[in-house]
Amino acid sequence: MFINWRKGFSRLMGVLWIPLGTMLLFMKVPERGWKEALIVLALFILFYALTVYVLKGFTWQD
């Protein structure tokens, strides 16, 4: 049961990164240029990949 909760938590974190990142992206677009928006998108993808990698590493240790 504990392992299933950890897998569910990692899936929840993976799902939560998507709306947060897109919200930040669309908040930055009107006041800044498209170059900054692309930088924000690249950082979002990097943090998303890092979070998935770390959480999968924790679940794989079981």
C-alpha positions as a Python dict, from the first residue, in 0.01 Angstrom:
ca = {
    (1, 'M'): (0, 0, 0),
    (2, 'F'): (287, 234, 78),
    (3, 'I'): (449, 169, -260),
    (4, 'N'): (122, 240, -443),
    (5, 'W'): (91, 570, -257),
    (6, 'R'): (440, 670, -366),
    (7, 'K'): (365, 584, -728),
    (8, 'G'): (43, 783, -706),
    (9, 'F'): (235, 1076, -558),
    (10, 'S'): (486, 1072, -842),
    (11, 'R'): (203, 1064, -1097),
    (12, 'L'): (31, 1350, -915),
    (13, 'M'): (349, 1558, -922),
    (14, 'G'): (392, 1484, -1292),
    (15, 'V'): (36, 1597, -1362),
    (16, 'L'): (66, 1910, -1144),
    (17, 'W'): (380, 2034, -1322),
    (18, 'I'): (191, 2066, -1653),
    (19, 'P'): (-75, 2328, -1557),
    (20, 'L'): (171, 2518, -1337),
    (21, 'G'): (424, 2541, -1619),
    (22, 'T'): (170, 2642, -1882),
    (23, 'M'): (20, 2900, -1645),
    (24, 'L'): (363, 3053, -1590),
    (25, 'L'): (428, 3044, -1965),
    (26, 'F'): (106, 3224, -2057),
    (27, 'M'): (153, 3477, -1776),
    (28, 'K'): (495, 3570, -1915),
    (29, 'V'): (398, 3594, -2284),
    (30, 'P'): (193, 3920, -2287),
    (31, 'E'): (437, 4130, -2087),
    (32, 'R'): (759, 3982, -2227),
    (33, 'G'): (884, 3873, -2566),
    (34, 'W'): (867, 3530, -2721),
    (35, 'K'): (1234, 3464, -2641),
    (36, 'E'): (1163, 3484, -2269),
    (37, 'A'): (857, 3264, -2317),
    (38, 'L'): (1070, 3000, -2489),
    (39, 'I'): (1325, 3020, -2206),
    (40, 'V'): (1046, 2967, -1951),
    (41, 'L'): (919, 2670, -2153),
    (42, 'A'): (1268, 2518, -2168),
    (43, 'L'): (1311, 2561, -1793),
    (44, 'F'): (968, 2404, -1735),
    (45, 'I'): (1064, 2100, -1945),
    (46, 'L'): (1395, 2072, -1759),
    (47, 'F'): (1232, 2087, -1414),
    (48, 'Y'): (960, 1842, -1525),
    (49, 'A'): (1219, 1591, -1647),
    (50, 'L'): (1425, 1635, -1330),
    (51, 'T'): (1121, 1585, -1105),
    (52, 'V'): (1009, 1272, -1290),
    (53, 'Y'): (1364, 1134, -1280),
    (54, 'V'): (1406, 1195, -905),
    (55, 'L'): (1064, 1058, -810),
    (56, 'K'): (1107, 752, -1031),
    (57, 'G'): (1447, 699, -872),
    (58, 'F'): (1286, 702, -527),
    (59, 'T'): (1014, 457, -633),
    (60, 'W'): (1264, 231, -809),
    (61, 'Q'): (1464, 192, -487),
    (62, 'D'): (1178, -21, -351),
}
